[in-house]
XYZ file of C-alpha atoms in Angstrom:
706
model
C 73.047 149.562 113.422
C 71.730 149.943 109.711
C 72.306 146.433 108.353
C 69.674 144.747 105.879
C 67.639 147.816 105.627
C 65.770 148.284 102.178
C 66.051 151.720 100.618
C 62.404 152.563 102.364
C 62.946 150.677 105.255
C 66.496 153.261 105.567
C 63.497 156.406 104.271
C 61.905 156.416 107.779
C 64.846 155.665 110.007
C 67.440 159.036 108.501
C 64.763 160.907 108.167
C 64.523 162.180 111.070
C 64.274 166.200 111.148
C 60.454 166.683 110.632
C 56.876 164.999 110.485
C 57.384 161.578 108.897
C 54.415 159.475 108.265
C 55.541 156.260 107.293
C 52.241 154.027 105.865
C 54.180 150.191 107.041
C 52.257 146.986 104.959
C 52.162 143.898 107.034
C 54.591 141.991 107.226
C 57.203 144.887 106.307
C 58.461 145.556 109.106
C 58.179 148.282 110.764
C 59.237 146.960 114.421
C 62.510 147.434 112.671
C 61.571 150.677 111.739
C 61.162 152.675 115.132
C 63.099 150.752 116.688
C 66.644 151.082 114.322
C 65.485 155.060 114.575
C 65.338 155.369 117.911
C 68.831 153.568 117.725
C 69.577 156.354 115.287
C 69.352 159.113 116.926
C 70.746 158.338 120.537
C 74.271 157.389 117.879
C 73.605 161.376 116.333
C 73.754 162.454 119.457
C 70.375 163.212 121.317
C 70.079 163.078 124.954
C 68.190 159.494 124.919
C 65.489 160.964 128.157
C 64.232 163.791 124.030
C 63.083 160.866 123.343
C 58.959 160.346 123.480
C 57.870 157.026 121.509
C 54.614 155.395 122.468
C 52.724 152.476 121.753
C 49.895 150.657 122.532
C 50.508 147.438 124.798
C 53.152 146.149 127.557
C 53.967 143.875 125.368
C 55.194 146.309 122.955
C 57.114 148.328 125.032
C 58.957 145.746 126.021
C 59.844 144.980 122.386
C 61.024 148.288 121.595
C 62.970 148.830 124.402
C 64.869 145.541 123.708
C 65.630 146.704 120.495
C 67.048 149.377 121.383
C 69.726 148.149 123.847
C 70.751 145.377 121.493
C 71.322 147.956 119.234
C 73.289 150.682 121.039
C 73.441 149.573 124.043
C 72.102 152.526 126.069
C 70.626 152.026 129.458
C 65.659 152.296 128.407
C 64.910 151.146 132.575
C 64.062 155.663 132.486
C 63.462 156.704 128.783
C 60.565 157.322 127.847
C 59.074 154.274 125.412
C 56.109 152.960 126.677
C 52.262 153.142 125.796
C 50.293 156.213 125.963
C 48.462 155.435 129.852
C 51.761 154.419 131.006
C 53.487 157.735 129.511
C 50.303 159.613 131.121
C 50.586 158.009 134.775
C 54.058 159.217 134.711
C 54.159 162.667 134.427
C 50.823 163.045 136.206
C 53.041 161.667 139.081
C 54.846 164.594 138.724
C 52.656 167.670 138.108
C 49.169 166.487 138.634
C 48.770 168.070 141.041
C 48.349 171.693 138.721
C 44.629 170.224 138.703
C 43.204 169.899 142.394
C 42.127 167.953 143.962
C 44.416 165.802 143.697
C 48.062 164.910 144.853
C 51.075 163.129 142.950
C 50.124 160.031 145.416
C 46.693 159.649 143.761
C 45.548 155.722 143.208
C 45.348 154.241 139.864
C 42.232 151.943 139.565
C 41.931 148.813 137.624
C 39.647 148.339 136.377
C 37.902 145.414 139.214
C 39.274 148.019 141.741
C 36.784 150.000 139.229
C 33.875 148.209 139.067
C 33.190 147.772 142.960
C 32.890 151.067 142.999
C 30.514 151.499 140.812
C 28.660 147.390 142.792
C 28.756 150.375 146.314
C 27.531 153.223 144.791
C 24.603 151.268 142.805
C 23.733 149.563 145.847
C 23.204 152.609 147.411
C 21.243 154.068 144.423
C 19.569 150.733 144.564
C 19.923 150.672 140.994
C 19.823 146.969 140.351
C 18.175 146.046 136.509
C 21.247 147.012 134.602
C 25.199 145.318 135.980
C 27.567 147.709 137.429
C 29.589 146.249 134.782
C 28.163 147.517 132.061
C 27.963 150.527 133.701
C 31.582 150.674 133.755
C 31.674 150.051 129.998
C 29.911 152.837 129.507
C 31.370 155.706 132.129
C 34.595 154.208 129.672
C 32.621 154.928 126.448
C 31.378 157.909 127.021
C 35.415 158.147 128.352
C 36.771 157.519 124.467
C 33.995 158.522 122.759
C 33.617 162.369 123.585
C 30.240 162.691 120.722
C 28.932 159.229 122.792
C 25.493 159.272 122.586
C 22.964 156.667 124.501
C 19.360 156.311 123.427
C 17.467 155.254 125.553
C 15.806 157.441 127.886
C 15.497 155.242 130.984
C 19.028 153.848 131.265
C 20.060 157.214 129.873
C 18.848 158.849 133.016
C 21.301 155.693 135.301
C 24.120 156.559 133.861
C 23.951 160.287 134.462
C 23.375 159.862 137.580
C 25.999 156.565 138.547
C 28.770 158.296 136.591
C 28.500 161.757 138.186
C 28.661 160.251 141.749
C 31.348 157.855 140.040
C 33.531 160.962 139.245
C 32.819 162.648 142.738
C 34.325 159.656 144.576
C 36.878 159.404 142.033
C 38.433 162.712 143.033
C 37.030 163.283 146.319
C 39.584 159.945 146.928
C 42.495 161.038 144.804
C 41.943 158.871 142.772
C 42.550 158.062 138.841
C 40.728 155.002 136.324
C 42.731 153.957 133.422
C 40.822 156.520 131.276
C 41.079 159.367 133.600
C 44.869 159.459 132.724
C 44.485 160.304 128.858
C 41.812 163.380 129.569
C 43.531 164.466 132.842
C 46.935 164.525 130.623
C 44.994 166.489 129.008
C 43.544 168.472 130.645
C 46.644 169.921 132.620
C 48.067 170.700 129.295
C 45.225 172.882 128.254
C 45.125 174.232 132.343
C 48.926 175.167 132.192
C 50.767 176.448 129.228
C 53.737 176.219 131.717
C 53.669 172.628 131.800
C 52.993 171.785 128.338
C 56.034 174.437 126.885
C 58.398 172.304 129.620
C 57.313 169.317 128.037
C 57.160 170.294 124.433
C 60.424 171.150 124.811
C 61.988 168.401 127.445
C 60.510 165.884 123.949
C 62.019 166.590 120.628
C 61.755 164.150 118.789
C 57.729 162.429 118.948
C 57.360 158.897 117.728
C 54.083 157.198 117.593
C 53.416 152.690 117.073
C 50.176 151.649 114.993
C 48.799 155.820 113.826
C 45.903 154.142 112.940
C 44.354 152.902 115.859
C 44.817 156.056 117.732
C 41.188 157.456 119.080
C 40.817 160.816 119.144
C 42.285 162.096 122.678
C 45.490 159.380 122.098
C 45.795 162.220 118.989
C 45.139 165.694 121.101
C 47.748 164.075 123.798
C 50.537 163.921 120.712
C 49.630 167.182 118.384
C 49.988 168.761 121.523
C 53.176 167.199 122.591
C 54.817 167.781 119.339
C 53.792 171.496 118.006
C 56.571 173.135 118.605
C 58.955 171.320 117.341
C 56.946 168.707 114.400
C 59.838 166.195 114.615
C 56.767 163.639 115.027
C 57.469 160.173 113.423
C 53.597 157.543 113.148
C 53.895 154.511 111.342
C 50.719 152.526 111.037
C 49.250 151.087 108.409
C 45.466 152.378 107.247
C 44.172 148.351 105.211
C 44.439 147.515 109.720
C 42.648 150.195 111.417
C 39.865 147.519 112.701
C 39.221 148.952 116.196
C 36.891 152.045 115.782
C 34.117 149.948 118.165
C 37.480 150.330 120.878
C 37.903 154.275 119.258
C 40.965 154.631 117.408
C 39.821 157.073 114.223
C 41.634 156.493 111.690
C 40.136 160.432 110.553
C 43.954 161.173 112.128
C 45.812 159.839 109.103
C 43.954 162.957 108.059
C 44.116 164.658 110.145
C 47.862 164.338 110.561
C 48.207 165.420 106.809
C 46.292 168.546 107.498
C 47.826 169.310 110.165
C 51.774 168.744 109.293
C 51.191 169.733 105.497
C 55.077 169.483 105.236
C 55.110 165.643 106.218
C 57.121 163.092 104.184
C 55.359 160.464 102.451
C 57.090 157.521 102.763
C 55.387 153.584 101.914
C 57.057 150.567 103.546
C 55.586 147.793 100.493
C 58.057 145.050 101.174
C 56.115 141.937 102.930
C 58.299 139.887 104.481
C 56.007 138.216 106.726
C 54.022 135.990 103.212
C 54.158 134.621 99.661
C 53.627 136.569 97.018
C 50.165 134.164 95.914
C 48.944 135.553 99.276
C 50.081 138.506 98.938
C 48.058 139.176 95.192
C 44.848 138.313 96.532
C 45.733 141.021 99.717
C 46.215 143.808 97.213
C 43.250 142.274 94.859
C 40.940 143.441 98.216
C 41.603 146.151 99.271
C 41.979 147.949 96.571
C 38.329 148.153 96.743
C 38.657 150.660 99.067
C 38.674 153.307 98.002
C 38.867 156.398 100.593
C 42.933 154.512 101.713
C 46.520 155.609 101.158
C 47.285 153.665 97.771
C 49.705 151.022 97.693
C 50.737 147.038 96.765
C 52.327 144.660 98.673
C 55.312 142.614 97.835
C 57.766 139.707 98.479
C 61.146 138.958 96.965
C 59.153 135.173 98.014
C 57.372 134.766 94.019
C 57.708 131.070 95.048
C 53.945 129.869 96.263
C 50.581 128.162 96.879
C 47.523 129.889 95.149
C 45.087 130.493 97.959
C 41.955 127.588 97.925
C 38.376 128.589 98.384
C 35.759 125.790 98.724
C 31.964 126.471 99.451
C 30.558 123.442 101.366
C 27.423 121.725 100.843
C 26.593 123.040 105.027
C 28.062 124.531 108.159
C 29.456 121.319 109.570
C 31.002 120.159 105.847
C 33.722 123.352 105.564
C 34.186 122.104 109.299
C 34.599 119.227 108.512
C 37.423 119.968 105.349
C 39.263 122.325 107.361
C 39.440 119.666 110.082
C 40.561 117.172 108.098
C 42.939 119.601 106.186
C 44.619 120.075 109.481
C 44.567 116.779 110.246
C 46.141 116.412 106.659
C 49.633 119.189 107.476
C 49.986 117.533 111.107
C 50.677 114.403 109.860
C 53.312 116.224 107.751
C 54.679 116.725 109.641
C 53.277 120.397 110.563
C 53.026 121.626 114.432
C 48.856 122.776 115.510
C 50.726 125.850 116.250
C 51.364 126.339 112.665
C 47.342 126.456 111.783
C 44.976 128.918 112.880
C 41.314 129.216 111.443
C 39.387 133.544 111.363
C 36.186 133.777 111.496
C 33.966 137.703 111.835
C 31.614 136.666 114.714
C 32.453 134.686 117.789
C 29.462 132.518 118.187
C 30.947 130.902 114.451
C 33.024 128.393 116.601
C 30.553 126.115 117.889
C 31.129 123.747 115.263
C 34.021 123.859 114.787
C 35.136 123.171 117.837
C 32.773 120.298 118.350
C 35.006 118.614 115.242
C 38.368 119.407 116.999
C 36.858 117.575 120.360
C 35.612 114.820 117.666
C 39.467 113.907 116.025
C 40.840 114.448 119.197
C 43.039 117.827 117.099
C 43.585 120.169 120.576
C 43.185 124.136 120.417
C 42.722 127.428 122.607
C 39.926 129.880 121.588
C 42.441 132.683 121.259
C 41.958 136.322 123.760
C 38.334 134.542 124.841
C 36.326 131.688 126.138
C 35.071 128.518 124.148
C 31.868 128.566 123.163
C 30.471 126.077 126.102
C 32.291 128.873 128.641
C 30.791 131.439 127.849
C 28.655 133.077 130.004
C 25.443 133.400 128.205
C 25.847 129.614 127.641
C 26.739 129.204 131.358
C 23.320 130.624 131.747
C 20.943 129.246 129.443
C 21.982 125.599 129.695
C 21.679 126.866 134.673
C 18.191 127.597 132.706
C 17.647 124.156 130.620
C 19.211 121.832 133.552
C 16.607 122.734 136.265
C 13.632 122.898 134.486
C 15.023 118.960 133.741
C 16.721 118.440 137.780
C 15.110 120.560 140.463
C 17.057 119.189 142.536
C 20.516 120.847 140.965
C 20.917 124.040 143.357
C 23.830 124.371 142.314
C 22.435 125.932 139.143
C 19.768 127.097 140.761
C 21.592 129.468 142.684
C 23.229 130.504 139.147
C 20.262 131.539 137.344
C 18.040 132.973 140.727
C 19.109 135.645 139.837
C 19.818 135.942 137.059
C 18.145 139.058 135.736
C 18.154 140.698 138.307
C 14.850 140.503 140.540
C 15.468 141.986 143.652
C 16.558 138.003 145.321
C 19.101 139.360 148.039
C 21.410 136.584 149.242
C 19.469 137.551 152.396
C 16.204 135.959 151.075
C 18.849 132.982 149.652
C 19.756 132.676 152.961
C 16.871 131.639 154.538
C 15.218 129.158 151.490
C 18.347 127.071 152.217
C 17.410 126.864 155.146
C 14.156 126.128 154.811
C 15.539 123.219 152.141
C 17.342 121.962 154.618
C 14.599 121.732 157.215
C 12.255 119.861 154.892
C 14.732 118.038 152.936
C 14.836 118.523 149.442
C 16.355 121.153 146.582
C 16.647 125.139 147.060
C 13.526 124.816 143.684
C 11.903 122.776 145.266
C 10.775 123.867 148.586
C 10.304 127.603 146.859
C 6.193 126.115 146.726
C 6.354 126.027 150.744
C 8.516 128.646 151.224
C 7.203 131.960 153.706
C 8.735 135.109 154.008
C 6.998 138.966 153.127
C 8.355 141.449 150.293
C 9.522 142.734 147.048
C 12.034 139.868 146.150
C 9.827 136.410 148.313
C 7.244 137.940 145.567
C 8.900 138.250 143.199
C 11.052 134.194 144.317
C 7.251 133.254 144.339
C 6.597 134.169 140.633
C 10.326 132.564 139.117
C 9.037 129.557 140.569
C 5.671 130.057 138.138
C 8.187 130.967 135.642
C 10.193 128.131 136.516
C 6.421 125.441 136.829
C 5.224 127.753 133.160
C 8.087 126.086 131.183
C 8.832 122.513 132.658
C 4.928 122.784 131.512
C 5.608 123.692 127.627
C 8.626 121.089 126.826
C 7.501 118.119 125.332
C 4.457 120.278 123.590
C 6.610 123.026 121.616
C 9.785 121.868 119.356
C 12.201 122.212 120.905
C 14.443 124.262 119.526
C 11.472 126.552 120.245
C 12.725 126.627 123.933
C 15.353 129.248 124.330
C 13.122 131.276 123.109
C 10.298 130.959 124.893
C 14.011 130.732 127.656
C 14.942 133.850 126.242
C 11.341 135.797 127.292
C 9.558 133.944 129.958
C 12.603 134.802 132.413
C 13.196 138.799 131.167
C 16.780 137.373 130.029
C 16.453 138.809 126.421
C 14.589 141.762 127.305
C 18.592 142.458 129.553
C 20.228 141.756 126.948
C 17.921 144.288 124.601
C 20.628 147.472 127.985
C 23.424 145.482 128.004
C 24.110 143.713 124.640
C 23.755 146.309 122.011
C 26.097 144.130 119.302
C 24.211 141.148 119.857
C 26.959 138.870 120.843
C 26.163 137.496 123.092
C 22.260 137.312 122.216
C 24.772 134.817 118.518
C 25.439 133.183 121.281
C 22.469 132.001 122.529
C 20.605 131.569 119.163
C 23.441 129.216 117.902
C 22.189 127.026 121.201
C 19.319 127.203 118.857
C 21.684 124.844 116.812
C 22.619 122.256 118.905
C 19.709 121.901 120.394
C 18.574 120.818 117.205
C 20.548 118.601 116.845
C 19.893 116.512 119.590
C 16.355 116.904 118.518
C 17.096 114.928 115.350
C 19.666 112.800 116.901
C 18.105 111.583 119.838
C 15.274 109.975 120.075
C 12.504 110.305 123.341
C 10.235 112.817 124.222
C 12.412 116.519 124.168
C 11.832 115.724 128.172
C 14.567 112.562 127.217
C 16.115 114.816 125.056
C 17.274 117.193 127.335
C 18.363 114.907 129.144
C 20.752 113.297 126.050
C 22.262 116.917 126.385
C 22.021 117.888 129.529
C 24.854 115.721 130.197
C 27.150 114.596 127.006
C 27.341 118.352 128.074
C 28.346 117.592 130.963
C 31.210 115.778 130.173
C 32.774 118.522 128.293
C 34.026 119.985 131.195
C 36.382 116.620 131.728
C 38.035 117.235 128.218
C 42.062 117.628 129.592
C 43.066 120.740 127.881
C 46.992 122.241 129.368
C 47.575 125.525 127.733
C 51.213 125.205 127.083
C 50.478 121.864 124.838
C 50.617 122.232 121.055
C 46.843 123.204 120.371
C 44.459 125.792 116.366
C 44.047 128.694 117.204
C 40.521 128.916 117.191
C 40.207 133.244 116.739
C 38.475 136.115 115.495
C 39.812 138.736 113.448
C 40.722 141.578 115.599
C 42.344 139.148 118.220
C 45.104 138.750 115.870
C 46.180 141.343 114.095
C 49.617 141.249 114.530
C 49.990 137.437 114.862
C 51.307 135.381 111.715
C 50.015 131.555 111.673
C 51.685 129.056 108.474
C 48.140 128.103 107.985
C 45.481 129.953 107.984
C 41.694 129.672 107.010
C 39.564 131.824 106.955
C 35.585 130.248 107.553
C 31.580 131.282 107.087
C 32.835 133.759 104.847
C 29.049 134.592 103.495
C 27.149 138.188 103.327
C 24.541 138.810 106.593
C 28.380 136.453 108.377
C 31.314 138.467 106.850
C 31.225 141.260 105.860
C 28.667 141.378 109.087
C 25.150 142.153 108.643
C 25.268 145.048 111.394
C 27.313 147.350 108.826
C 25.091 150.142 108.082
C 27.422 152.323 105.833
C 30.251 152.566 103.282
C 32.242 153.748 105.965
C 31.187 149.997 107.740
C 32.333 148.671 104.680
C 35.087 149.610 104.149
C 36.579 147.797 107.959
C 34.687 144.941 106.636
C 37.160 145.168 104.138
C 40.106 145.543 106.361
C 39.677 143.226 108.924
C 39.089 140.738 105.665
C 43.165 141.772 104.653
C 43.735 141.550 108.380
C 42.799 137.403 108.100
C 44.684 137.474 104.943
C 48.222 139.137 106.100
C 47.844 136.520 108.862
C 48.825 133.886 106.891
C 52.028 132.105 105.442
C 52.134 130.239 103.258
C 48.751 128.349 102.630
C 45.348 130.162 102.932
C 42.621 128.612 102.002
C 38.285 130.941 101.901
C 35.703 128.783 102.628
C 32.309 129.320 102.850
C 28.949 127.402 103.246
C 26.139 127.158 101.114
C 23.394 126.193 104.161
C 24.499 127.147 107.101
C 22.372 125.975 110.752
C 21.356 129.455 112.410
C 18.912 130.383 115.167
C 17.737 126.911 115.213
C 17.305 126.460 111.208
C 18.180 125.544 108.161
C 18.889 128.516 106.130
C 20.278 128.414 102.925
C 23.335 131.115 103.159
C 25.323 133.757 99.299
C 29.117 133.934 99.228
C 30.192 136.610 100.521
C 31.033 139.633 98.833
C 34.290 139.391 99.726
C 35.223 136.367 97.931
C 33.461 137.714 94.802
C 36.542 140.336 94.855
C 38.878 138.621 95.494
C 38.195 137.113 92.286
C 38.980 134.126 90.243
C 42.803 134.762 89.038
C 44.306 134.536 92.390
C 41.749 132.232 94.523
C 42.327 128.658 92.899
C 38.293 126.960 93.572
C 38.304 122.807 94.455
C 35.273 123.015 95.936
C 34.203 120.404 92.779
C 37.324 118.468 92.746
C 36.869 117.891 97.126
C 33.092 117.253 96.865
C 33.730 115.011 94.558
C 36.181 112.866 97.032
C 34.430 113.158 100.041
C 30.423 113.780 99.747
C 29.926 110.507 101.894
C 32.039 110.336 104.257
C 30.835 114.450 104.944
C 26.935 113.951 104.264
C 26.458 111.473 107.701
C 28.611 113.398 109.686
C 25.862 112.416 113.786
C 27.554 113.259 116.719
C 28.399 110.641 118.300
C 27.361 108.839 121.181
C 30.006 107.056 123.971
C 28.866 103.593 122.515
C 28.288 101.681 125.597
C 27.520 97.289 126.548
C 24.741 96.274 127.955
C 26.601 94.952 130.927
C 26.726 98.640 132.489
C 22.868 98.043 133.407
C 23.437 96.137 136.024
C 26.985 97.291 137.430
C 25.134 100.331 140.075
C 21.962 100.138 142.430
C 20.864 102.391 144.952
C 23.322 103.619 147.446
C 26.230 103.051 145.565
C 28.968 104.930 145.850
C 31.642 106.523 143.138
C 34.598 108.571 142.110
C 34.287 110.868 140.341
C 37.950 113.011 138.525
C 36.250 116.041 138.836
C 33.297 115.728 141.192
C 34.936 113.667 143.594
C 32.907 111.069 146.428
C 29.501 110.589 145.359
C 26.506 108.326 146.227
C 23.775 106.960 143.287
C 20.208 108.195 144.120
C 18.604 106.642 141.651
C 19.319 104.054 138.703
C 17.013 104.644 134.874
C 16.393 101.785 132.616
C 17.946 104.159 129.726
C 22.220 104.603 129.762
C 22.460 107.067 132.642
C 22.520 107.053 137.037
C 21.776 109.780 138.890
C 24.918 110.312 141.715
C 24.563 112.929 144.580
C 28.051 114.408 144.958
C 28.573 117.752 147.196
C 28.274 121.341 146.916
C 27.910 123.062 144.983
C 28.179 120.136 142.872
C 24.532 119.240 143.200
C 23.265 116.014 141.883
C 24.409 114.709 138.214
C 23.322 112.454 135.209
C 25.856 110.251 134.224
C 26.950 108.051 131.673
C 26.508 104.146 132.228
C 29.958 102.878 132.696
C 31.962 106.292 131.500
C 35.793 106.367 132.364
C 35.292 109.754 134.211
C 34.230 107.126 136.797
C 34.374 104.027 138.734
C 32.161 102.124 141.407
C 34.049 102.216 144.577
C 33.713 98.299 145.488
C 32.468 97.422 148.792
C 34.768 96.010 151.372
């Protein structure tokens, strides 16, 4: 059972009595230590049902069970190896009657069920200026952050009303949401000491995985259970504590050391994932954090390539460099699955997506959506489409109530009937539509706003149009309430860069340029993607914690991007540095760190400063290849222009109004106009509506008349 463990792993497994804290560096085999320890305790004659092991994901819990079964051949189905929330749910099924009015058959709400209840409460209270999902998030934060405060007084007032009604509704209907599971378990223990003592006696050995990610409630729960026997084993890595925004408290490590002064501290410093050159870089960056338990990662795998640093001329040059390296390694035989492009902010993905698409390299956004699939981007594009194509009913329906304008479904149904009567689109029918009430007034105001925006298209720089749309539609004001981290706003500002590129590369006035852009974007939906094919991973650092890749690219390493411009103090900066450490330690064999001297931000070319983290990595463990690489590829990279489909002149004569076509995505359609440029407009059945298409594009074919 204990074969192959190094000395420190062996000590962590066999030190079964008393509190033990294991600080396990990246790739040091912590999962193996956890499972071997459970198996060892059972092998010493302890009942499996006296052991409690908690972790954060069902995947991790199931893996622990599988490994324990393989080691000691016991049935783990009924053992207490689970997530925190599953443990609490199981316990409450037996004990919750001690917390009236709840009964044992309580219903656990999933996220969507919880959201439906909040939506109904908002409807009953006539609250529509703040989205129910936003209020749901605030309720969850208030439960997980005991000291959470809302600074906006208006938002605070609405939240308090909704939260009160929500809590009462759940109690009256014997319901608990996900967050309640922990809260009610702690309430139960505090209210009934007999129940607490029973479970303290039951669980003589307690193990906690990913201890650095525990929040205040989770720590309190574990502390209460372990207070009798003190056989508490926690394993984690203070170097990888990066989830403070979810409530994780790195301070729990110090709390443990204070609450259990007699604890054993064991450091796992031998890495089984990365080469020594990569670990040298990781050690170098993390040593700049003063508030941590000192450990130095090492590996017996002394060989390996020194991590490379590339400072690109521009954001596009950086993306081209990364794609070029992926192509190079792929030609040598590496799978696309071997590569990860990591960034601090989601909006950074866009330029890399562009280049990967251009060179037909499959990719996937890990744990998120591709840039043009994100809600806020689709909303902005819908606004632009209605301005250019007022006959686009689908886009109109997307934005007419986004942000909320009290334009109800009944009113829109009446508008639809009117549009059918006058034989025009929903948007175009508004001027002749008659009605009354707040919704009707809001609809007319929406039309006035959109007409004002249309009139400004050719009178302002194209890149400025996004700012005007954000302000005049109220979308920016909505984001101010719903997006305190500014992530969605940053994505929209990245869209300004797309408009800037269009402005520089497409001829004609701004309307012509917008038509070209919108058509290009519609064609992106035709891209065939399969989930199971080999693909390069694009991800934020938070999403890939726990994963590993043969080759990692850490991109956009610029001050204000990484570390984020939103860090407010030294503690925030330390967490940013830990995020950097996590990124480095995802790499097994090859690591590239890059930044750009200039980057398009918010539609403007900005001169960028390299991240302080690049400087902290130093030149000893990071080889600068900027000069050599740029010298060889200057012309290739600086000449990049987004390519347009090459069309032949003979396409001009192929299409006439009334022609039928069949599109791979949109189905059957009829040509309603043929432009003198390279576009035709085709009417499809709802909800698609009228779409501009490039003449002769392979995504559709003309149905010849018989």
